[in-house]
Short mmCIF file of C-alpha atoms in Angstrom, two decimals:
data_model
loop_
_atom_site.label_atom_id
_atom_site.label_comp_id
_atom_site.label_asym_id
_atom_site.label_seq_id
_atom_site.Cartn_x
_atom_site.Cartn_y
_atom_site.Cartn_z
CA UNK A 1 163.26 85.53 206.76
CA UNK A 2 164.85 88.88 207.57
CA UNK A 3 163.71 90.39 204.30
CA UNK A 4 160.19 89.07 204.85
CA UNK A 5 160.08 90.54 208.39
CA UNK A 6 161.37 93.88 207.11
CA UNK A 7 158.78 93.89 204.33
CA UNK A 8 156.01 93.06 206.81
CA UNK A 9 157.16 95.84 209.14
CA UNK A 10 157.25 98.27 206.21
CA UNK A 11 153.68 97.31 205.30
CA UNK A 12 152.48 97.93 208.87
CA UNK A 13 154.21 101.32 208.94
CA UNK A 14 152.63 102.23 205.62
CA UNK A 15 149.21 101.27 206.98
CA UNK A 16 149.67 103.41 210.10
CA UNK A 17 150.77 106.46 208.19
CA UNK A 18 154.01 108.30 207.29
CA UNK A 19 154.50 109.61 210.84
CA UNK A 20 154.64 106.13 212.38
CA UNK A 21 158.38 105.93 211.71
CA UNK A 22 159.02 108.79 214.14
CA UNK A 23 156.54 107.63 216.78
CA UNK A 24 159.19 105.71 218.76
CA UNK A 25 161.37 108.85 218.98
CA UNK A 26 158.47 110.74 220.56
CA UNK A 27 157.80 107.80 222.87
CA UNK A 28 161.49 107.71 223.88
CA UNK A 29 161.45 111.42 224.79
CA UNK A 30 158.31 110.91 226.89
CA UNK A 31 160.01 107.97 228.59
CA UNK A 32 163.03 110.10 229.51
CA UNK A 33 160.80 112.77 231.03
CA UNK A 34 158.97 110.16 233.11
CA UNK A 35 162.25 108.64 234.25
CA UNK A 36 163.46 112.08 235.36
CA UNK A 37 160.27 112.51 237.38
CA UNK A 38 161.05 109.18 239.06
CA UNK A 39 164.65 110.33 239.80
CA UNK A 40 166.06 107.30 238.03
CA UNK A 41 169.58 108.74 237.91
CA UNK A 42 169.84 108.69 241.73
CA UNK A 43 167.74 105.63 242.59
CA UNK A 44 168.06 103.18 239.69
CA UNK A 45 170.51 100.30 239.43
CA UNK A 46 172.47 102.06 236.66
CA UNK A 47 174.80 103.68 239.19
CA UNK A 48 175.54 100.40 240.92
CA UNK A 49 176.46 98.85 237.53
CA UNK A 50 178.51 101.94 236.48
CA UNK A 51 176.25 102.51 233.47
CA UNK A 52 175.61 105.92 231.97
CA UNK A 53 172.05 107.23 231.75
CA UNK A 54 170.42 106.65 228.36
CA UNK A 55 170.55 109.40 225.79
CA UNK A 56 167.59 111.09 224.12
CA UNK A 57 167.16 108.42 221.41
CA UNK A 58 168.96 105.52 223.11
CA UNK A 59 166.26 102.84 222.72
CA UNK A 60 165.07 104.20 219.35
CA UNK A 61 168.27 103.62 217.35
CA UNK A 62 170.60 100.57 217.26
CA UNK A 63 174.02 101.28 218.78
CA UNK A 64 175.14 98.22 220.77
CA UNK A 65 172.48 95.46 220.95
CA UNK A 66 174.06 93.62 223.89
CA UNK A 67 174.47 96.75 226.01
CA UNK A 68 171.02 98.06 225.01
CA UNK A 69 169.32 94.77 225.94
CA UNK A 70 171.04 94.67 229.35
CA UNK A 71 170.08 98.30 230.08
CA UNK A 72 166.52 97.59 228.91
CA UNK A 73 166.22 94.65 231.34
CA UNK A 74 167.79 96.66 234.18
CA UNK A 75 165.45 99.63 233.71
CA UNK A 76 162.42 97.36 233.29
CA UNK A 77 163.21 95.51 236.54
CA UNK A 78 163.69 98.79 238.42
CA UNK A 79 160.40 100.21 237.07
CA UNK A 80 158.50 97.03 238.00
CA UNK A 81 159.84 97.25 241.56
CA UNK A 82 159.00 100.96 241.57
CA UNK A 83 155.45 100.10 240.52
CA UNK A 84 154.98 97.92 243.60
CA UNK A 85 155.62 94.44 242.15
CA UNK A 86 158.67 92.57 243.47
CA UNK A 87 160.98 91.65 240.61
CA UNK A 88 164.50 90.25 240.81
CA UNK A 89 167.22 92.25 239.09
CA UNK A 90 168.34 90.30 235.97
CA UNK A 91 171.95 89.28 235.66
CA UNK A 92 174.21 89.38 232.63
CA UNK A 93 174.30 85.59 232.15
CA UNK A 94 170.55 84.94 232.57
CA UNK A 95 168.49 83.42 229.78
CA UNK A 96 167.19 86.33 227.66
CA UNK A 97 164.01 84.47 226.68
CA UNK A 98 163.10 83.82 230.32
CA UNK A 99 163.84 87.44 231.27
CA UNK A 100 161.68 88.80 228.43
CA UNK A 101 158.81 86.47 229.29
CA UNK A 102 158.93 87.54 232.96
CA UNK A 103 158.89 91.24 232.00
CA UNK A 104 155.95 90.74 229.60
CA UNK A 105 154.01 88.75 232.21
CA UNK A 106 154.45 91.63 234.68
CA UNK A 107 153.33 94.07 231.99
CA UNK A 108 150.19 92.00 231.37
CA UNK A 109 149.52 91.92 235.12
CA UNK A 110 149.21 95.72 234.99
CA UNK A 111 146.45 95.34 232.37
CA UNK A 112 148.59 96.37 229.41
CA UNK A 113 148.17 94.67 226.05
CA UNK A 114 151.10 92.94 224.32
CA UNK A 115 150.38 92.41 220.61
CA UNK A 116 153.90 91.68 219.38
CA UNK A 117 156.18 88.61 219.60
CA UNK A 118 158.73 88.51 222.47
CA UNK A 119 161.59 88.20 219.97
CA UNK A 120 161.15 91.90 219.12
CA UNK A 121 162.67 92.78 222.52
CA UNK A 122 165.86 90.72 222.10
CA UNK A 123 167.59 93.50 220.20
CA UNK A 124 167.09 95.93 223.11
CA UNK A 125 165.84 98.78 220.91
CA UNK A 126 162.88 99.65 218.73
CA UNK A 127 159.29 100.71 219.15
CA UNK A 128 158.40 97.66 221.22
CA UNK A 129 161.18 98.29 223.76
CA UNK A 130 160.13 101.96 224.09
CA UNK A 131 156.50 100.89 224.50
CA UNK A 132 157.28 98.43 227.32
CA UNK A 133 159.44 100.90 229.25
CA UNK A 134 156.94 103.73 228.76
CA UNK A 135 154.06 101.61 230.11
CA UNK A 136 156.12 100.52 233.11
CA UNK A 137 157.12 104.14 233.81
CA UNK A 138 153.44 105.19 233.78
CA UNK A 139 152.59 102.40 236.24
CA UNK A 140 155.47 103.48 238.49
CA UNK A 141 154.20 107.09 238.48
CA UNK A 142 150.72 105.86 239.36
CA UNK A 143 152.04 103.77 242.25
CA UNK A 144 154.10 106.64 243.66
CA UNK A 145 151.01 108.93 243.42
CA UNK A 146 152.92 111.60 241.60
CA UNK A 147 151.01 114.91 241.41
CA UNK A 148 151.70 117.67 238.96
CA UNK A 149 152.47 120.96 240.69
CA UNK A 150 152.20 124.51 239.47
CA UNK A 151 155.39 126.00 238.07
CA UNK A 152 157.37 128.21 240.45
CA UNK A 153 158.92 131.21 238.69
CA UNK A 154 162.06 132.82 240.13
CA UNK A 155 161.76 136.30 241.63
CA UNK A 156 163.45 139.09 239.71
CA UNK A 157 166.03 141.09 241.69
CA UNK A 158 166.83 144.77 241.25
CA UNK A 159 169.70 145.59 238.98
CA UNK A 160 171.25 147.99 241.46
CA UNK A 161 171.69 145.30 244.09
CA UNK A 162 172.88 142.68 241.59
CA UNK A 163 176.50 141.90 242.19
CA UNK A 164 178.51 139.77 239.86
CA UNK A 165 179.91 136.63 241.32
CA UNK A 166 183.38 137.26 239.93
CA UNK A 167 183.73 140.54 241.86
CA UNK A 168 182.41 139.03 245.08
CA UNK A 169 184.71 136.05 245.04
CA UNK A 170 188.07 136.12 246.75
CA UNK A 171 190.43 133.40 245.73
CA UNK A 172 192.77 131.71 248.15
CA UNK A 173 195.75 132.82 246.10
CA UNK A 174 194.84 136.54 246.56
CA UNK A 175 194.44 136.11 250.31
CA UNK A 176 197.83 134.41 250.60
CA UNK A 177 199.48 137.10 248.46
CA UNK A 178 198.05 139.91 250.60
CA UNK A 179 199.17 138.19 253.81
CA UNK A 180 202.66 137.67 252.40
CA UNK A 181 202.91 141.35 251.33
CA UNK A 182 201.86 142.54 254.77
CA UNK A 183 204.44 140.30 256.43
CA UNK A 184 207.22 141.56 254.15
CA UNK A 185 206.20 145.17 254.77
CA UNK A 186 206.25 144.63 258.53
CA UNK A 187 209.68 143.00 258.34
CA UNK A 188 211.20 145.77 256.17
CA UNK A 189 209.91 148.77 258.19
CA UNK A 190 211.79 150.15 261.21
CA UNK A 191 210.20 150.90 264.56
CA UNK A 192 208.81 154.40 264.73
CA UNK A 193 207.70 155.99 268.05
CA UNK A 194 205.12 158.15 266.34
CA UNK A 195 203.61 155.11 264.74
CA UNK A 196 203.49 153.36 268.10
CA UNK A 197 201.71 156.36 269.64
CA UNK A 198 199.23 156.43 266.79
CA UNK A 199 198.57 152.72 267.21
CA UNK A 200 198.01 153.06 270.97
CA UNK A 201 195.67 156.00 270.35
CA UNK A 202 193.84 153.96 267.71
CA UNK A 203 193.46 151.04 270.08
CA UNK A 204 192.03 153.33 272.76
CA UNK A 205 189.55 154.71 270.28
CA UNK A 206 188.56 151.16 269.26
CA UNK A 207 187.94 150.27 272.93
CA UNK A 208 185.76 153.33 273.39
CA UNK A 209 183.91 152.45 270.18
CA UNK A 210 183.37 148.90 271.44
CA UNK A 211 181.83 150.31 274.60
CA UNK A 212 179.60 152.53 272.45
CA UNK A 213 178.65 149.51 270.33
CA UNK A 214 177.60 147.65 273.43
CA UNK A 215 175.15 150.47 274.03
CA UNK A 216 174.05 150.77 270.36
CA UNK A 217 170.73 152.31 269.42
CA UNK A 218 170.63 151.01 265.80
CA UNK A 219 167.33 149.53 264.63
CA UNK A 220 167.43 145.73 264.15
CA UNK A 221 165.48 145.84 260.88
CA UNK A 222 167.92 148.34 259.37
CA UNK A 223 170.83 146.21 260.60
CA UNK A 224 169.38 143.10 258.90
CA UNK A 225 168.88 145.00 255.64
CA UNK A 226 172.48 146.20 255.75
CA UNK A 227 173.68 142.64 256.42
CA UNK A 228 171.69 141.30 253.45
CA UNK A 229 173.13 144.02 251.23
CA UNK A 230 176.74 143.39 252.24
CA UNK A 231 176.51 139.60 252.52
CA UNK A 232 177.29 138.81 248.82
CA UNK A 233 180.47 140.87 249.10
CA UNK A 234 181.62 138.84 252.10
CA UNK A 235 181.36 135.58 250.20
CA UNK A 236 184.73 133.77 250.03
CA UNK A 237 185.11 130.90 247.58
CA UNK A 238 188.27 128.86 247.54
CA UNK A 239 188.96 127.46 244.12
CA UNK A 240 190.24 123.90 244.16
CA UNK A 241 193.59 123.14 242.59
CA UNK A 242 193.91 119.73 240.99
CA UNK A 243 197.60 119.66 241.93
CA UNK A 244 196.87 119.91 245.64
CA UNK A 245 197.68 116.69 247.55
CA UNK A 246 194.56 117.04 249.68
CA UNK A 247 192.37 116.65 246.57
CA UNK A 248 194.28 113.53 245.58
CA UNK A 249 193.80 112.08 249.06
CA UNK A 250 190.06 112.78 248.88
CA UNK A 251 189.91 111.16 245.47
CA UNK A 252 191.77 108.13 246.84
CA UNK A 253 189.26 107.82 249.67
CA UNK A 254 186.36 108.14 247.22
CA UNK A 255 187.83 105.48 244.93
CA UNK A 256 188.46 103.24 247.94
CA UNK A 257 184.84 103.56 249.06
CA UNK A 258 183.64 102.87 245.51
CA UNK A 259 185.86 99.79 245.23
CA UNK A 260 184.68 98.46 248.59
CA UNK A 261 181.01 98.96 247.71
CA UNK A 262 181.50 97.37 244.28
CA UNK A 263 183.50 94.54 245.86
CA UNK A 264 180.69 93.69 248.25
CA UNK A 265 178.17 93.50 245.41
CA UNK A 266 180.41 91.61 243.00
CA UNK A 267 181.53 89.23 245.76
CA UNK A 268 177.93 88.24 246.33
CA UNK A 269 177.45 87.63 242.61
CA UNK A 270 180.70 85.64 242.42
CA UNK A 271 179.76 83.52 245.44
CA UNK A 272 176.36 82.82 243.92
CA UNK A 273 177.95 81.92 240.58
CA UNK A 274 180.52 79.73 242.34
CA UNK A 275 177.83 77.85 244.23
CA UNK A 276 175.80 77.31 241.06
CA UNK A 277 178.84 76.07 239.14
CA UNK A 278 179.85 73.71 241.99
CA UNK A 279 176.33 72.28 242.17
CA UNK A 280 176.26 71.83 238.41
CA UNK A 281 179.64 70.06 238.46
CA UNK A 282 178.46 67.73 241.21
CA UNK A 283 175.35 66.89 239.21
CA UNK A 284 177.44 66.26 236.09
CA UNK A 285 179.89 64.00 237.97
CA UNK A 286 177.07 61.99 239.58
CA UNK A 287 175.29 61.61 236.22
CA UNK A 288 178.56 60.56 234.62
CA UNK A 289 179.15 57.88 237.25
CA UNK A 290 175.58 56.61 236.86
CA UNK A 291 175.89 56.46 233.08
CA UNK A 292 179.24 54.66 233.32
CA UNK A 293 177.79 52.06 235.68
CA UNK A 294 174.73 51.50 233.51
CA UNK A 295 176.63 51.29 230.24
CA UNK A 296 179.74 49.42 231.39
CA UNK A 297 178.89 46.15 229.57
CA UNK A 298 178.03 48.08 226.42
CA UNK A 299 181.34 49.90 226.65
CA UNK A 300 183.19 46.58 226.93
CA UNK A 301 181.34 45.20 223.92
CA UNK A 302 182.14 48.33 222.03
CA UNK A 303 185.81 47.98 222.92
CA UNK A 304 185.89 44.34 221.74
CA UNK A 305 184.13 45.28 218.53
CA UNK A 306 186.52 48.13 217.92
CA UNK A 307 189.49 45.81 218.47
CA UNK A 308 188.10 43.32 215.95
CA UNK A 309 187.46 46.11 213.51
CA UNK A 310 191.03 47.31 213.94
CA UNK A 311 192.35 43.82 213.20
CA UNK A 312 190.13 43.48 210.14
CA UNK A 313 191.20 46.92 209.01
CA UNK A 314 194.86 45.96 209.32
CA UNK A 315 194.27 42.75 207.37
CA UNK A 316 192.43 44.64 204.67
CA UNK A 317 195.20 47.18 204.47
CA UNK A 318 197.82 44.43 204.14
CA UNK A 319 195.81 42.65 201.44
CA UNK A 320 195.17 45.88 199.65
CA UNK A 321 198.83 46.80 199.74
CA UNK A 322 199.76 43.34 198.49
CA UNK A 323 197.19 43.58 195.71
CA UNK A 324 198.35 46.94 194.59
CA UNK A 325 202.02 45.95 194.85
CA UNK A 326 203.47 44.98 191.42
CA UNK A 327 206.58 43.11 192.68
CA UNK A 328 204.91 39.66 192.90
CA UNK A 329 203.50 40.06 189.39
CA UNK A 330 206.93 40.92 188.07
CA UNK A 331 208.34 37.86 189.80
CA UNK A 332 205.61 35.68 188.25
CA UNK A 333 206.37 37.07 184.80
CA UNK A 334 210.05 36.42 185.28
CA UNK A 335 209.30 32.88 186.43
CA UNK A 336 207.08 32.29 183.38
CA UNK A 337 209.78 33.51 181.00
CA UNK A 338 212.30 31.28 182.79
CA UNK A 339 209.94 28.32 182.49
CA UNK A 340 209.48 29.01 178.79
CA UNK A 341 213.23 29.06 178.29
CA UNK A 342 213.63 25.85 180.25
CA UNK A 343 210.83 24.17 178.25
CA UNK A 344 212.51 25.21 175.03
CA UNK A 345 215.78 23.74 176.27
CA UNK A 346 213.96 20.60 177.35
CA UNK A 347 212.32 20.34 173.93
CA UNK A 348 215.71 20.65 172.30
CA UNK A 349 217.19 18.00 174.56
CA UNK A 350 214.20 15.73 173.99
CA UNK A 351 214.62 16.17 170.23
CA UNK A 352 218.32 15.33 170.51
CA UNK A 353 217.56 12.27 172.60
CA UNK A 354 214.86 11.17 170.17
CA UNK A 355 217.29 11.61 167.30
CA UNK A 356 219.97 9.60 169.03
CA UNK A 357 217.45 6.87 169.88
CA UNK A 358 216.26 6.81 166.28
CA UNK A 359 219.83 6.51 165.05
CA UNK A 360 220.55 3.75 167.50
CA UNK A 361 217.38 1.89 166.48
CA UNK A 362 218.24 2.24 162.79
CA UNK A 363 221.77 1.10 163.43
CA UNK A 364 220.52 -1.83 165.46
CA UNK A 365 218.05 -2.73 162.70
CA UNK A 366 220.74 -2.56 160.06
CA UNK A 367 222.95 -4.78 162.16
CA UNK A 368 220.16 -7.29 162.57
CA UNK A 369 219.48 -7.38 158.84
CA UNK A 370 223.14 -7.81 158.16
CA UNK A 371 223.38 -10.61 160.64
CA UNK A 372 220.36 -12.24 159.11
CA UNK A 373 221.86 -12.08 155.63
CA UNK A 374 225.10 -13.46 156.97
CA UNK A 375 223.37 -16.51 158.44
CA UNK A 376 221.28 -17.16 155.29
CA UNK A 377 224.23 -17.25 152.83
CA UNK A 378 226.12 -20.13 154.55
CA UNK A 379 223.01 -22.26 154.75
CA UNK A 380 222.45 -21.90 151.01
CA UNK A 381 226.03 -22.84 150.30
CA UNK A 382 225.68 -25.89 152.45
CA UNK A 383 222.55 -26.94 150.60
CA UNK A 384 224.40 -26.54 147.30
CA UNK A 385 227.16 -28.86 148.32
CA UNK A 386 224.77 -31.51 149.02
#
């Protein structure tokens, strides 16, 4: 599927020409210029989400699809609101398909054509993403009635009056060093009467000069020109030192304000998420109770069936174990061999008994014949006497 889509995209690019590959880079640069005209860095939701502004080719090249898709949705929502249509800011856990369909429906409401599938926007980059954002930026500029103004060129100053900023600046360290040197000089010097007289004379002269200044006859225009000429030299810039505790305190206050503002926003999101999760859990518990009540008899039948199956399974296992066990077969073989031996012994005994019976019968028969002969002989002798 991916190879087929890539081949189809390659065919469309080939049909449009060799420069179509770089069209989205040009579109991305135009989009950045339009976003700068809309002051997106100060007004957009990127600052509230602590997201950096997009780079020159951010939506043209794949870097991080998840982050790019979220920034695409955030910028699209801000541009739709800027264009005069109310649109809710998408959240991180919203359905991406629903968000994309809402953005495309707003784009169609502006009269823009959408001739690509919504799945092209899921990656968060590409020509389609640049096209959607560029169209929304144009609609936002139309709604704000932005007018192009003539360029204002800076006035060129004379080189003689140009004063470098480094020479005009007085650092705080230099001021402190000069004050410390003056204090040490005043402490080391001894009191001199001549110096005191000179100072008193100087102060008197300054008072007389102040009275003359009060009655000055200098032209105001010349005075303003002199002030403008000397003003850059009077500029005092105090360079900040990162080791100063005051800077750390200011940074702590700034971080505190940022945390409080972020906490308010995230607390609202968390409360909303908590309410949604609690409602979902209540629905799940109620559905579970309903299903348990409706299917209670089926559950009991299932339990009885499972118990019967367990019994049958145990019986089958016992029979199978008995069938595979060779001990009874060995016992049967031993019993058969024992029976054979006993039958042989019985045959021998029967033969012995038969032999003894035969001998006894023969002996008895011989005795009978002998007795018969013994009875016949006297009878014949008796007959002879007669």
